[in-house]
Amino acid sequence: MKAFLDVLEQLYRKILLGATLENDSHDYVFYLSLAFSEQDCSDCSDTLDVEGVHRPSSVHLATVSVAPACLKRHSQMSSTREVMLLQLTVIRVMITRSLSVKTEFHAKEKYRDIIKILLKSSDIDSKLTCMFQNSDKLLSHMAANCLALLLYFQLREKITLSNSWIAFCQKNLSEYPEKDKALYCLSTLTIVMKEILKDTCSQKTEILKQFLTPFNTIFEVFYNSLFSQHFENHQDFSKIVNSLICFLELLELLIASRIHLKLHFTCQRILFLKPSCVLDVISWPVQAFVKRKFIIFIKKCLLCKVGEDLCRGSVPALMPPDDHLDVDMLALADAVLQAVDLGLLRTLFIHGKPSHFGGDEVQPGWEHVPGPDYVILRAASLLIIRSLEIKFQNCASADEMKVDLQRFMSELLSFLKRHLQPSLQSHNLCEWLSRVFVEQDDDMLEAAKALLGIYLKLTRKCEATESLTQEKEMWNHHTHENGYNPHCIYLFLLKTIGFDSTVLLDFLISSETCFLEYFVRYLKLLQKDWDHFFTICCKYFDVTESKDSVNIYCCISSLVQDSSGNRTEPGPLAVLGHHRNAHACICHASDASSEPLNHIVLSKEAHTTLPANSLSPCRASPSLVDYGSSDDSEEESTDQRLANSRLTSFHQEAVKKIQDRIGTSRGEKELSLEPQLRPLVPKKSNTPFSVDCDLASDSTASQVGICYRTVKCFEELRGAIYRLQKKNLFPYNPTALLKLLKHVEAIYNKSLNPLYNSGILFPGTLFP
């Protein structure tokens, strides 16, 4: 036995290094044949330890004396186990090396020849199948892995699969749950599917077709049996849970192959044909982690992210459209929305012990922090949003889409309000997305992209039917009321990352999120919808942030008339009336105000002298990555200090001019400046507006206008992208993206031209 192990160890080391084997292939097959069983242990030592008995003469072994008769049986069994484990390991490594492109050609051919002889000369698949139910779990696991790799080798080499193994799987899967060997079949099938999806060969689709053909109908039978079980008939829930988890892994691989390899077997489409079976598991009386796995699985299916780790690198970035897949996705989305209508969200277990890799038990000395399970909250939110997006892509009625959107978003927001602490703000429900997804940026961007797609789809429909300003205002109110306004969502995203442009740069460079697609679509919307964006900045963000701080919030009419009907000169900020003409926005101070805002409205603290530190710009968040190189980092640092000093001086100068010219008496009805050379405000414009000139003092820095901070973030991002592109360090061509960013900055700068003309700002103050 010792000599046998020595040969196997030497063989293992050689194969691990990819070395060429010099002896005859049949000699190596002798040492890899699984000829041992527990009942043969007493005879194994005599057979193997005597030199020259059943041993190829070409393989030289050291002479070992016959084992003494008093050798204990457990020692023999232990040695047998070690031999079998080492045999299985050598077979696995040899198959892996034979399929690797890094293995030298002659060594690879030798490995293939040995494996083919092993498959023909010994009934190895039957022997491995018999080892499935071995009480030794390690031996059973190794046998399943080894059998799966042998099956994959046969598929790659176009060798017909063993009929005995196919019959074994068909019998156990079709007779579930009476037969308890189905779990071993699922495990083997899962490993084979993983190997097929990981493969980079061009015949991947043909290999998968050959593998799935014998099991196409059996999988459907097993699917129906597994999800139609009644728990009252089972005393051991662990077997059901194990079967659910094991089949879920296989089902994910089948759907991944359906998406990426464009096959249409029934077993690949079974989830889309019968989605209610899987959705029903969420309401079963099973452990919370099982429900979590299933809801995450459905989320990945709707996002087409199943099997992405296995298929990455071999799948083209832009796949051709698949009409059959679109029909399947629509069926799944409809099933999800129907389940939500029937109370799916009420069945989710959100509170309880936290689930971690190490289990859900809190160790002594560690305090359990109560709170919701954000994994479930994120998955449930994405289920609804993505299902709505898929459904609306196939819906032609704007009214029907509005009704569905309001119903399901109300359901989702009510669900989130019950579990989020502190609860969502009633004045801006769009905050929910950044609150729920703050710890998972890829899911957050998927949700934001889906909501943006829904908004654009509905906007196009509404523009075709609604032309009145009142109807458009109702539509904008609807977006806030149901938490999917794209501008609010993006601004909350920026607030979450502290307006740090390097985080956006990370998102753009990373291939793990959909930020590029989302960002480009949003920038295109922003160019067309700047007025709405600016209104949101003033109405929902600047006012809110300055509510409890020392602030100045200026609201002035574009044309003020005195009691005698004579026109007064425009005030210091009235020049911003040109925002609308420059694609900037008109913003109302309050919907509840019934009086026209034709005088300056100041807060109670407006007359208080502001401290100097309250005028400093908001501190930049620490960068995640330093993208500057050694040759220009000093220059960038200098530019940043210059920009910050300009920003500070701008705020100080603007506030000083405002305070000097406004005075401290609220009784003054109008403001005046020195007469302008030309009128800056159209005579007939009487739409009230406000300027995001709010200045606040808090523990870190003053609040700067959200609109300015957003555009400043765009400018910093554009500069970083340009520097990387100039050094050929950016992973793709960003020319179109740079143009979009530049255009947004141009719109913002154009809206500030009246301020330059009035003397409040000087050219180059904001964007040197």
PDB file of C-alpha atoms in Angstrom, residues 75-192:
ATOM      1  CA  SER A  75      -5.524   0.806   9.431  1.00  0.00           C
ATOM      2  CA  GLN A  76      -6.240  -1.019   6.176  1.00  0.00           C
ATOM      3  CA  MET A  77      -9.434   0.925   5.699  1.00  0.00           C
ATOM      4  CA  SER A  78      -7.645   4.192   6.419  1.00  0.00           C
ATOM      5  CA  SER A  79      -4.990   3.402   3.830  1.00  0.00           C
ATOM      6  CA  THR A  80      -7.679   2.436   1.318  1.00  0.00           C
ATOM      7  CA  ARG A  81      -9.457   5.714   1.877  1.00  0.00           C
ATOM      8  CA  GLU A  82      -6.250   7.670   1.323  1.00  0.00           C
ATOM      9  CA  VAL A  83      -5.561   5.772  -1.893  1.00  0.00           C
ATOM     10  CA  MET A  84      -9.046   6.400  -3.249  1.00  0.00           C
ATOM     11  CA  LEU A  85      -8.955  10.107  -2.384  1.00  0.00           C
ATOM     12  CA  LEU A  86      -5.566  10.462  -4.056  1.00  0.00           C
ATOM     13  CA  GLN A  87      -6.772   8.556  -7.134  1.00  0.00           C
ATOM     14  CA  LEU A  88      -9.771  10.854  -7.477  1.00  0.00           C
ATOM     15  CA  THR A  89      -7.543  13.906  -7.030  1.00  0.00           C
ATOM     16  CA  VAL A  90      -5.109  12.747  -9.716  1.00  0.00           C
ATOM     17  CA  ILE A  91      -7.962  12.072 -12.153  1.00  0.00           C
ATOM     18  CA  ARG A  92      -9.431  15.547 -11.553  1.00  0.00           C
ATOM     19  CA  VAL A  93      -6.093  17.306 -12.020  1.00  0.00           C
ATOM     20  CA  MET A  94      -5.313  15.273 -15.131  1.00  0.00           C
ATOM     21  CA  ILE A  95      -8.649  16.189 -16.749  1.00  0.00           C
ATOM     22  CA  THR A  96      -8.165  19.860 -15.880  1.00  0.00           C
ATOM     23  CA  ARG A  97      -4.643  19.855 -17.357  1.00  0.00           C
ATOM     24  CA  SER A  98      -5.788  18.042 -20.500  1.00  0.00           C
ATOM     25  CA  LEU A  99      -8.350  20.772 -21.202  1.00  0.00           C
ATOM     26  CA  SER A 100      -6.130  23.718 -20.306  1.00  0.00           C
ATOM     27  CA  VAL A 101      -4.644  25.823 -23.086  1.00  0.00           C
ATOM     28  CA  LYS A 102      -1.550  26.375 -20.943  1.00  0.00           C
ATOM     29  CA  THR A 103      -0.561  22.710 -20.934  1.00  0.00           C
ATOM     30  CA  GLU A 104       2.190  21.681 -23.371  1.00  0.00           C
ATOM     31  CA  PHE A 105       0.831  19.845 -26.429  1.00  0.00           C
ATOM     32  CA  HIS A 106       2.586  16.474 -25.942  1.00  0.00           C
ATOM     33  CA  ALA A 107       1.737  16.380 -22.230  1.00  0.00           C
ATOM     34  CA  LYS A 108      -1.886  17.221 -23.026  1.00  0.00           C
ATOM     35  CA  GLU A 109      -2.140  14.413 -25.584  1.00  0.00           C
ATOM     36  CA  LYS A 110      -0.712  11.928 -23.093  1.00  0.00           C
ATOM     37  CA  TYR A 111      -3.254  12.951 -20.433  1.00  0.00           C
ATOM     38  CA  ARG A 112      -6.111  12.596 -22.902  1.00  0.00           C
ATOM     39  CA  ASP A 113      -4.955   9.154 -23.940  1.00  0.00           C
ATOM     40  CA  ILE A 114      -4.799   7.963 -20.318  1.00  0.00           C
ATOM     41  CA  ILE A 115      -8.303   9.259 -19.538  1.00  0.00           C
ATOM     42  CA  LYS A 116      -9.799   7.668 -22.662  1.00  0.00           C
ATOM     43  CA  ILE A 117      -8.262   4.307 -21.789  1.00  0.00           C
ATOM     44  CA  LEU A 118      -9.539   4.684 -18.216  1.00  0.00           C
ATOM     45  CA  LEU A 119     -13.096   5.288 -19.501  1.00  0.00           C
ATOM     46  CA  LYS A 120     -12.970   2.251 -21.800  1.00  0.00           C
ATOM     47  CA  SER A 121     -11.145  -0.249 -19.657  1.00  0.00           C
ATOM     48  CA  SER A 122     -13.017   0.219 -16.387  1.00  0.00           C
ATOM     49  CA  ASP A 123     -16.612   0.909 -15.504  1.00  0.00           C
ATOM     50  CA  ILE A 124     -15.468   4.017 -13.668  1.00  0.00           C
ATOM     51  CA  ASP A 125     -18.725   5.976 -13.923  1.00  0.00           C
ATOM     52  CA  SER A 126     -20.667   3.156 -12.228  1.00  0.00           C
ATOM     53  CA  LYS A 127     -18.057   2.903  -9.490  1.00  0.00           C
ATOM     54  CA  LEU A 128     -18.206   6.629  -8.852  1.00  0.00           C
ATOM     55  CA  THR A 129     -22.003   6.536  -8.789  1.00  0.00           C
ATOM     56  CA  CYS A 130     -21.892   3.811  -6.136  1.00  0.00           C
ATOM     57  CA  MET A 131     -19.689   6.056  -3.997  1.00  0.00           C
ATOM     58  CA  PHE A 132     -22.332   8.808  -3.891  1.00  0.00           C
ATOM     59  CA  GLN A 133     -23.962   7.459  -0.749  1.00  0.00           C
ATOM     60  CA  ASN A 134     -20.743   6.632   1.031  1.00  0.00           C
ATOM     61  CA  SER A 135     -20.875   7.543   4.697  1.00  0.00           C
ATOM     62  CA  ASP A 136     -17.584   9.379   4.208  1.00  0.00           C
ATOM     63  CA  LYS A 137     -18.792  12.802   3.046  1.00  0.00           C
ATOM     64  CA  LEU A 138     -15.407  13.834   1.668  1.00  0.00           C
ATOM     65  CA  LEU A 139     -15.190  10.683  -0.411  1.00  0.00           C
ATOM     66  CA  SER A 140     -18.735  11.188  -1.669  1.00  0.00           C
ATOM     67  CA  HIS A 141     -18.025  14.808  -2.592  1.00  0.00           C
ATOM     68  CA  MET A 142     -14.819  13.939  -4.416  1.00  0.00           C
ATOM     69  CA  ALA A 143     -16.581  11.160  -6.329  1.00  0.00           C
ATOM     70  CA  ALA A 144     -19.295  13.546  -7.534  1.00  0.00           C
ATOM     71  CA  ASN A 145     -16.715  16.119  -8.652  1.00  0.00           C
ATOM     72  CA  CYS A 146     -14.601  13.516 -10.403  1.00  0.00           C
ATOM     73  CA  LEU A 147     -17.608  12.020 -12.211  1.00  0.00           C
ATOM     74  CA  ALA A 148     -18.740  15.472 -13.337  1.00  0.00           C
ATOM     75  CA  LEU A 149     -15.329  16.243 -14.819  1.00  0.00           C
ATOM     76  CA  LEU A 150     -15.236  12.879 -16.575  1.00  0.00           C
ATOM     77  CA  LEU A 151     -18.652  13.621 -18.091  1.00  0.00           C
ATOM     78  CA  TYR A 152     -17.451  17.035 -19.201  1.00  0.00           C
ATOM     79  CA  PHE A 153     -14.348  15.481 -20.735  1.00  0.00           C
ATOM     80  CA  GLN A 154     -16.549  13.115 -22.731  1.00  0.00           C
ATOM     81  CA  LEU A 155     -18.630  16.045 -23.962  1.00  0.00           C
ATOM     82  CA  ARG A 156     -15.523  17.968 -25.031  1.00  0.00           C
ATOM     83  CA  GLU A 157     -14.047  14.956 -26.790  1.00  0.00           C
ATOM     84  CA  LYS A 158     -17.413  14.088 -28.405  1.00  0.00           C
ATOM     85  CA  ILE A 159     -17.561  10.759 -26.600  1.00  0.00           C
ATOM     86  CA  THR A 160     -21.030   9.321 -26.028  1.00  0.00           C
ATOM     87  CA  LEU A 161     -22.152   9.649 -22.431  1.00  0.00           C
ATOM     88  CA  SER A 162     -22.603   6.513 -20.381  1.00  0.00           C
ATOM     89  CA  ASN A 163     -26.112   5.100 -20.736  1.00  0.00           C
ATOM     90  CA  SER A 164     -25.983   3.649 -17.219  1.00  0.00           C
ATOM     91  CA  TRP A 165     -25.327   7.063 -15.683  1.00  0.00           C
ATOM     92  CA  ILE A 166     -28.059   8.739 -17.746  1.00  0.00           C
ATOM     93  CA  ALA A 167     -30.520   6.035 -16.694  1.00  0.00           C
ATOM     94  CA  PHE A 168     -29.478   6.454 -13.058  1.00  0.00           C
ATOM     95  CA  CYS A 169     -30.221  10.205 -13.152  1.00  0.00           C
ATOM     96  CA  GLN A 170     -33.479   9.854 -15.070  1.00  0.00           C
ATOM     97  CA  LYS A 171     -34.789   7.262 -12.630  1.00  0.00           C
ATOM     98  CA  ASN A 172     -33.927   9.186  -9.469  1.00  0.00           C
ATOM     99  CA  LEU A 173     -35.122  12.573 -10.717  1.00  0.00           C
ATOM    100  CA  SER A 174     -38.413  11.255 -12.085  1.00  0.00           C
ATOM    101  CA  GLU A 175     -39.211   9.317  -8.892  1.00  0.00           C
ATOM    102  CA  TYR A 176     -38.540  12.188  -6.497  1.00  0.00           C
ATOM    103  CA  PRO A 177     -39.322  12.406  -3.560  1.00  0.00           C
ATOM    104  CA  GLU A 178     -39.611   8.631  -3.188  1.00  0.00           C
ATOM    105  CA  LYS A 179     -35.991   8.227  -4.258  1.00  0.00           C
ATOM    106  CA  ASP A 180     -33.457  10.003  -2.063  1.00  0.00           C
ATOM    107  CA  LYS A 181     -30.562   9.914  -4.548  1.00  0.00           C
ATOM    108  CA  ALA A 182     -31.797  12.883  -6.591  1.00  0.00           C
ATOM    109  CA  LEU A 183     -29.552  15.224  -4.627  1.00  0.00           C
ATOM    110  CA  TYR A 184     -26.427  13.473  -5.919  1.00  0.00           C
ATOM    111  CA  CYS A 185     -27.670  13.716  -9.487  1.00  0.00           C
ATOM    112  CA  LEU A 186     -28.361  17.423  -9.094  1.00  0.00           C
ATOM    113  CA  SER A 187     -24.909  17.998  -7.648  1.00  0.00           C
ATOM    114  CA  THR A 188     -23.190  16.238 -10.563  1.00  0.00           C
ATOM    115  CA  LEU A 189     -25.327  17.990 -13.170  1.00  0.00           C
ATOM    116  CA  THR A 190     -24.594  21.369 -11.579  1.00  0.00           C
ATOM    117  CA  ILE A 191     -20.833  20.849 -11.758  1.00  0.00           C
ATOM    118  CA  VAL A 192     -21.038  19.831 -15.427  1.00  0.00           C
TER     119      VAL A 192
END
